[in-house]
Amino acid sequence: MKINRFTQITSIVMLCTFLGISTSNAQQIIELKSTPAPDDMVWEKSEQIIATPNGDENIVANVSVPTLTVYLPSKEKANGTAMVIAPGGGFHMLAIDNEGTEVAKWCVEHGIAAFVLKYRLVPTSGDPVAEFRQKISTMGSAEMDKLITPLVTLSKADGLAAIKYVRENATDYGVQSNKIGIIGFSAGGSVAGAAAYEYTSAADRPDFAAPIYPALQVVDTSSLPENPMPMFIAVTGDDFFGFQSLSIEAFQQWNTAKQPVELHMYEKGGHGFGMRKQGLPSDQWINAFGAWLDQHDFIEFKI
């Protein structure tokens, strides 16, 4: 596996600078111990930060070493809850702003210790957005999912490793070990969904999970885990990947088992809305999520 660690850390520091995030909020970058990649999976390029065409957001590509970037609330606001945040991007990139650092900012404002997860991604040689779109158009989603299964397995393991790390170090971060959750978007929703369905022990089991427009087709949802946790789901009726049906199925499964679950199905908003404001009711999902966290005693929430 070819990787330049100096370039990776430098890129992360540059990202914080671009976003105007002080080092007091982004205190640490943690390299996670996770499932090793197979020998034939090689990242020729170092981790990259790439500006989107309109220049208002950044994406991350070629993540070969999973990391957590830590954002801690002030001691006055801290409430003991922690959340791992898994941005989406079709396992080819991470929407690190819209579904990562912006969510972390919201968490810190509401007393939550936030851990933005960079899970491992498909190695790409050029433009990751163009490569992803080309694969979707020529192969279709189902065939592409089969092709990247080994990588998805690693990404899901990274999510569990993140939860385990936060729990093992809860005291250091002022976190209560029974208030550690995970939120994920699209492919990151696969990571969050896998944590809810496929956790392996008490150490990597989340206390709550929030898969947002999740790609659950790559998650083993054949049965509920032994000890399900509260789940919050948000998606739109016009999600062009069709993830609304997967979200409904997860809700029905959790609900039938009489487990705490809440689903918000917004009429419009498309796929990938994240923290972006579109002037639609779906913009309010984060407030609904805050109220839900309050209901389960994870935070005290006021709009």
Coordinates of N, CA and C in Angstrom, one line a residue, residues 14-21 56-58 71 96-97 101-102 105:
M14 N -4.8 21.6 6.0 CA -5.2 22.6 5.0 C -6.7 22.6 5.0
L15 N -7.4 21.5 5.1 CA -8.8 21.4 5.1 C -9.4 22.3 6.2
C16 N -8.8 22.1 7.4 CA -9.3 22.9 8.6 C -9.1 24.4 8.3
T17 N -8.0 24.7 7.6 CA -7.8 26.1 7.3 C -8.8 26.6 6.3
F18 N -9.1 25.9 5.3 CA -10.1 26.2 4.3 C -11.5 26.5 4.9
L19 N -11.8 25.7 5.9 CA -13.1 25.7 6.5 C -13.2 26.7 7.7
G20 N -12.1 27.3 8.0 CA -12.1 28.3 9.1 C -12.3 27.6 10.5
I21 N -11.9 26.4 10.6 CA -12.0 25.6 11.9 C -10.7 25.8 12.7
D56 N -17.6 25.7 -3.8 CA -18.1 26.0 -2.4 C -18.0 24.8 -1.5
E57 N -17.6 23.7 -1.9 CA -17.4 22.5 -1.0 C -16.1 21.8 -1.4
N58 N -15.7 20.9 -0.5 CA -14.5 20.1 -0.8 C -14.9 18.6 -0.6
Y71 N -13.7 16.8 17.2 CA -14.2 18.2 17.5 C -14.9 18.1 18.9
I96 N -16.9 15.8 2.6 CA -16.3 16.1 3.9 C -16.9 17.3 4.5
D97 N -17.4 18.3 3.7 CA -18.0 19.5 4.3 C -19.5 19.3 4.6
T101 N -17.8 18.0 8.4 CA -17.5 19.0 9.3 C -18.6 19.9 9.6
E102 N -19.6 20.1 8.7 CA -20.8 20.9 9.1 C -21.6 20.2 10.1
K105 N -19.8 20.7 13.4 CA -20.1 22.0 14.0 C -21.4 22.0 14.7

